[in-house]
Structures are given as C-alpha cells and as structure tokens.
mmCIF file of C-alpha atoms in Angstrom:
data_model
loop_
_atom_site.group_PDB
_atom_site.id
_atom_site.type_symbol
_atom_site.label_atom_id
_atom_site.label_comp_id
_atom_site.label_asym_id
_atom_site.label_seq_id
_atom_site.Cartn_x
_atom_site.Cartn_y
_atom_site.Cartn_z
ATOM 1 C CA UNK A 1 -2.582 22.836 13.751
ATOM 2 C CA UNK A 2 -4.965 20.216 14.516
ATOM 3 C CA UNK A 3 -3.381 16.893 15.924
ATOM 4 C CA UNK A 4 -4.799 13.402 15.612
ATOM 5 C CA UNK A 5 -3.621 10.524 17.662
ATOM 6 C CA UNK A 6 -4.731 7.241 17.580
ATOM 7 C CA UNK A 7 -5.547 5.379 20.926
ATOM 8 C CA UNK A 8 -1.982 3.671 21.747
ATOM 9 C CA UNK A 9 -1.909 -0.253 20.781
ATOM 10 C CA UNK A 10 0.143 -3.268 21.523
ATOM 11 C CA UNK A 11 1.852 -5.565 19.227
ATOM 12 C CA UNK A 12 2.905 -9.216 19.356
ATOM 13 C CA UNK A 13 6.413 -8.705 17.759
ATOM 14 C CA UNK A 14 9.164 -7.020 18.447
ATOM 15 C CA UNK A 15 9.902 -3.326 17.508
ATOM 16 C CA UNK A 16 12.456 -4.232 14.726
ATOM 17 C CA UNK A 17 10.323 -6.620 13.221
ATOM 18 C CA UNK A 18 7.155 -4.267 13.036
ATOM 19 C CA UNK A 19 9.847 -1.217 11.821
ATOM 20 C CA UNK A 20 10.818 -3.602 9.217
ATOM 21 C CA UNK A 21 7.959 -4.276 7.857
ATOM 22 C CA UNK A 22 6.221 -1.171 7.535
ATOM 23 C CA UNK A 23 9.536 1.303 6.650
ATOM 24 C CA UNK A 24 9.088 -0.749 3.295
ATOM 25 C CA UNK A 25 5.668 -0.273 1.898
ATOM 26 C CA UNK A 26 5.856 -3.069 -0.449
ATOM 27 C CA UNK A 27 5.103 -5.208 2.114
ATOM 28 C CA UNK A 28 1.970 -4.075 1.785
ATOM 29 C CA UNK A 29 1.502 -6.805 -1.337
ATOM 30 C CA UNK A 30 1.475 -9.294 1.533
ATOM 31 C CA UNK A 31 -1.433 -8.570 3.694
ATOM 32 C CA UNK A 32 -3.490 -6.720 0.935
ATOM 33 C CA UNK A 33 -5.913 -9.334 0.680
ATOM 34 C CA UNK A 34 -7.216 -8.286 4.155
ATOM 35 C CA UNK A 35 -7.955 -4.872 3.500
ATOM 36 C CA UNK A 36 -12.022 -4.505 2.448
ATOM 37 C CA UNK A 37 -12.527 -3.479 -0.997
ATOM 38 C CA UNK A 38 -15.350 -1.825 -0.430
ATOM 39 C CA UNK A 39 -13.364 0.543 1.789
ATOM 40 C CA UNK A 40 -10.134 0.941 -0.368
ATOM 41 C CA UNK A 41 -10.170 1.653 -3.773
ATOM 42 C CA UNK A 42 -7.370 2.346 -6.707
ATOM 43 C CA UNK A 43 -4.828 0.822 -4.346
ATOM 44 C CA UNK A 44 -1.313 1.395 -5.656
ATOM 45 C CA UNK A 45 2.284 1.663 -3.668
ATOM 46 C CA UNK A 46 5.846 1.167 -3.761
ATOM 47 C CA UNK A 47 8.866 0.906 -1.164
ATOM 48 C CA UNK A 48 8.593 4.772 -0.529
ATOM 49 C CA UNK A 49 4.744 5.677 -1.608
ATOM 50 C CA UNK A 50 0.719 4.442 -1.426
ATOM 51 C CA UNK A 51 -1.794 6.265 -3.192
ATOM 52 C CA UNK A 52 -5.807 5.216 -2.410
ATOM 53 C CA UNK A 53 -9.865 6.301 -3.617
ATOM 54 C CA UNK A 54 -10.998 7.721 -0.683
ATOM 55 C CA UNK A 55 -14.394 9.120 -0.719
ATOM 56 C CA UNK A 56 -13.052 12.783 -0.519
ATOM 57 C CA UNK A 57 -10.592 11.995 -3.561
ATOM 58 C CA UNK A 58 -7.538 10.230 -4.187
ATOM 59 C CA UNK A 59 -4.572 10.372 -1.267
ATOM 60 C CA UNK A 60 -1.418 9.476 -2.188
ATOM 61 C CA UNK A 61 1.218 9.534 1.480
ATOM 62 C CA UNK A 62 5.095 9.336 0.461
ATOM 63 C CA UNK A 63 7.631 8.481 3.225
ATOM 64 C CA UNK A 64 9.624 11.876 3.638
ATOM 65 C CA UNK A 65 11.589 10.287 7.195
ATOM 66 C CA UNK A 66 12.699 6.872 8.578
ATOM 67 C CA UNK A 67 14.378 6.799 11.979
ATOM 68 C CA UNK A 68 15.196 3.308 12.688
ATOM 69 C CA UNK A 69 13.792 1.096 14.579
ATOM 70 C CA UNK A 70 11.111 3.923 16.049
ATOM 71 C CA UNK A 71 9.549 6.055 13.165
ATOM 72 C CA UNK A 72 7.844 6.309 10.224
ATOM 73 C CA UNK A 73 6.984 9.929 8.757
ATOM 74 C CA UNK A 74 5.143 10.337 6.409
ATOM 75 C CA UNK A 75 3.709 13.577 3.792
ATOM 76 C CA UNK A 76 0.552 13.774 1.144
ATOM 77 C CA UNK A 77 1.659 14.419 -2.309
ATOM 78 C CA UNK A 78 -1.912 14.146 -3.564
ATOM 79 C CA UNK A 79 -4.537 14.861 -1.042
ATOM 80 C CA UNK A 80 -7.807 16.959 -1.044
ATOM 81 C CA UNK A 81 -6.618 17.673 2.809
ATOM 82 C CA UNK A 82 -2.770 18.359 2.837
ATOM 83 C CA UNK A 83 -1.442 16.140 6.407
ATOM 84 C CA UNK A 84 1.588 14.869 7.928
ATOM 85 C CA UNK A 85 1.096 11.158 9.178
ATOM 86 C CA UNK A 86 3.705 9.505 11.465
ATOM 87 C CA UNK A 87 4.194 5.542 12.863
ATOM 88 C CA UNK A 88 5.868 5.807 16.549
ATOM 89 C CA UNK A 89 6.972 2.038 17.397
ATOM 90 C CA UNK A 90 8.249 1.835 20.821
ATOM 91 C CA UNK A 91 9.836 -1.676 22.287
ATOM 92 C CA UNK A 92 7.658 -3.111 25.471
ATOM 93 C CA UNK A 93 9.824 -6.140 25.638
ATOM 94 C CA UNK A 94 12.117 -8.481 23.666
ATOM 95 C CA UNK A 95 9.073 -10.238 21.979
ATOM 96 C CA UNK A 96 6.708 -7.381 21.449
ATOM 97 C CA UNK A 97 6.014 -3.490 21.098
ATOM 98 C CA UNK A 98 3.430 -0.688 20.680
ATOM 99 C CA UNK A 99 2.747 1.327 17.998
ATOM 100 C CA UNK A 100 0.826 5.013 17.605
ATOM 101 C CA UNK A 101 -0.064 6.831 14.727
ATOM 102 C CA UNK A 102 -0.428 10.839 14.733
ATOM 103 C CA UNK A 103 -1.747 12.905 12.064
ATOM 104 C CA UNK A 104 -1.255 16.499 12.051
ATOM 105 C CA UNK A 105 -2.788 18.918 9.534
ATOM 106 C CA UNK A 106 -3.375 22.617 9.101
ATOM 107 C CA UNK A 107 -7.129 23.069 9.410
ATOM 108 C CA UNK A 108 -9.181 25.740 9.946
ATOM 109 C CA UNK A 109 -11.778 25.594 12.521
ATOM 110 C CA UNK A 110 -14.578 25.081 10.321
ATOM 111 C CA UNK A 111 -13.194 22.533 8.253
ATOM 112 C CA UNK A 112 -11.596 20.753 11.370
ATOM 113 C CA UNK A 113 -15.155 20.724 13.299
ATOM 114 C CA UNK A 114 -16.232 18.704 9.982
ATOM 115 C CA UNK A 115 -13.064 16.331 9.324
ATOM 116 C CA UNK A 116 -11.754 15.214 12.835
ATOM 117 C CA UNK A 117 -14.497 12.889 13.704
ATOM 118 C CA UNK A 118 -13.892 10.802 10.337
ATOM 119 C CA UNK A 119 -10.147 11.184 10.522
ATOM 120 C CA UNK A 120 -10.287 9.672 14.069
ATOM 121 C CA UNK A 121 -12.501 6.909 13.124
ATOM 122 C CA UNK A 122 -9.924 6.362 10.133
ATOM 123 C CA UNK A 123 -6.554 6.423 12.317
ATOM 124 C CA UNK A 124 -8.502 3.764 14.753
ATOM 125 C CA UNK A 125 -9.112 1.580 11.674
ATOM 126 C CA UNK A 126 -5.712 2.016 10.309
ATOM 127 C CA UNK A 127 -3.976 1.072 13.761
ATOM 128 C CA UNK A 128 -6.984 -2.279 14.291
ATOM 129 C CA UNK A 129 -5.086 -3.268 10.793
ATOM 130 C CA UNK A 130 -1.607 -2.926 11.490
ATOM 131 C CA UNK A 131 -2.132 -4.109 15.171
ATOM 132 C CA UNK A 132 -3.509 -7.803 13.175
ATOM 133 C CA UNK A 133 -0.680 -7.679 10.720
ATOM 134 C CA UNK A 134 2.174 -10.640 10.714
ATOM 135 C CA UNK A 135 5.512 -8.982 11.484
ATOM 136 C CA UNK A 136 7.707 -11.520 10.698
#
C-alpha cells in the first residue's frame, strides 16, 4: 500500500467551520471560480460526489465516511488509479485548525516509482487550495 500525505497546514477558522464546509461538496459552487481551468476540466459534483478531466482520465471521488467535526473519507468510483483519499481536521484553538490530506492506494512498485511524485505535487496543490478557502 503506498501512502501519500500532504505536508500538515494551518487554517484561519475553526475546525467546525472548515468540517462544515467541506463534508458538503456543494460548497464547492462557491469557490469554483478560483480553481484554474487550465488545470481542471469537466468539473461536476454534488453533496456526496466530484468527478474531474485529469490528464490520466476522468476521476470521480464519492464520500464513503463523515466523522464529525474531524474527517472526511473519501473512495474513487471512476479512476484510472483506484485510491482512498481522506481530510483529517484537527482544532488548534477556538478560532482556527489544521487540516491533512492522505491518499492511500494499492500500487505496485513500478507503477508507484512513476505516480507518487505527481500525486504528491497534486495533494500539495489540493491542500494550498483548501488552506485559501473562506470557511465561514
């Protein structure tokens, strides 16, 4: 099992308020406008569900567990690379938390030599967007 972790990050709003926002995927409709197009394409979700155009093919992640107010799990149902992708939020103070994100995926070592390099560049991206987001 190969296991990526993105570096740990801090966020200006407190764990509910982050938990909130990203349990629901909808929410997504709100800071869309921010994510390049030129890096994202065929964006689609739903409360539960986002499918993207990746390069490698189409990805769509469903949410398969919520544990309140701390994680997010989630599982491919389309993906050229089957992975498990999870959102820890952990409370630093009243006002503000820290998030990381974890993906996990069965890989052999060939094909893991080839894809953890762009996966870790892609969790970093993924946690510089949601560490600019507006949890409120």
């Amino acid at each position: 099992m190969t296991t990526i972790e993105s570096t740990i990050r801090q966020i200006g709003y407190p764990q509910e308020a982050v938990y909130r926002t990203l349990s629901d995927l909808s929410h997504i409709d709100k800071f869309k406008d921010r994510i390049p197009e030129d890096k994202v394409k065929d964006l689609s979700f739903d409360a539960d569900s986002i499918s993207v155009g990746t390069p490698m093919g189409s990805v769509k992640l469903v949410i398969v567990e919520r544990e309140e107010p701390k994680t997010i799990k989630f599982e491919t149902r389309e993906s050229p690379l089957p992975f498990n992708f999870w959102i820890q939020i952990l409370p630093v103070s009243e006002a503000s938390s820290k998030i990381k994100l974890t993906i996990k995926a069965d890989l052999n070592p060939f094909i893991s030599g080839m894809v953890k390099k762009p996966l870790q560049e892609g969790i970093e991206k993924i946690a510089d967007a949601l560490q600019m987001i507006r949890y409120e």
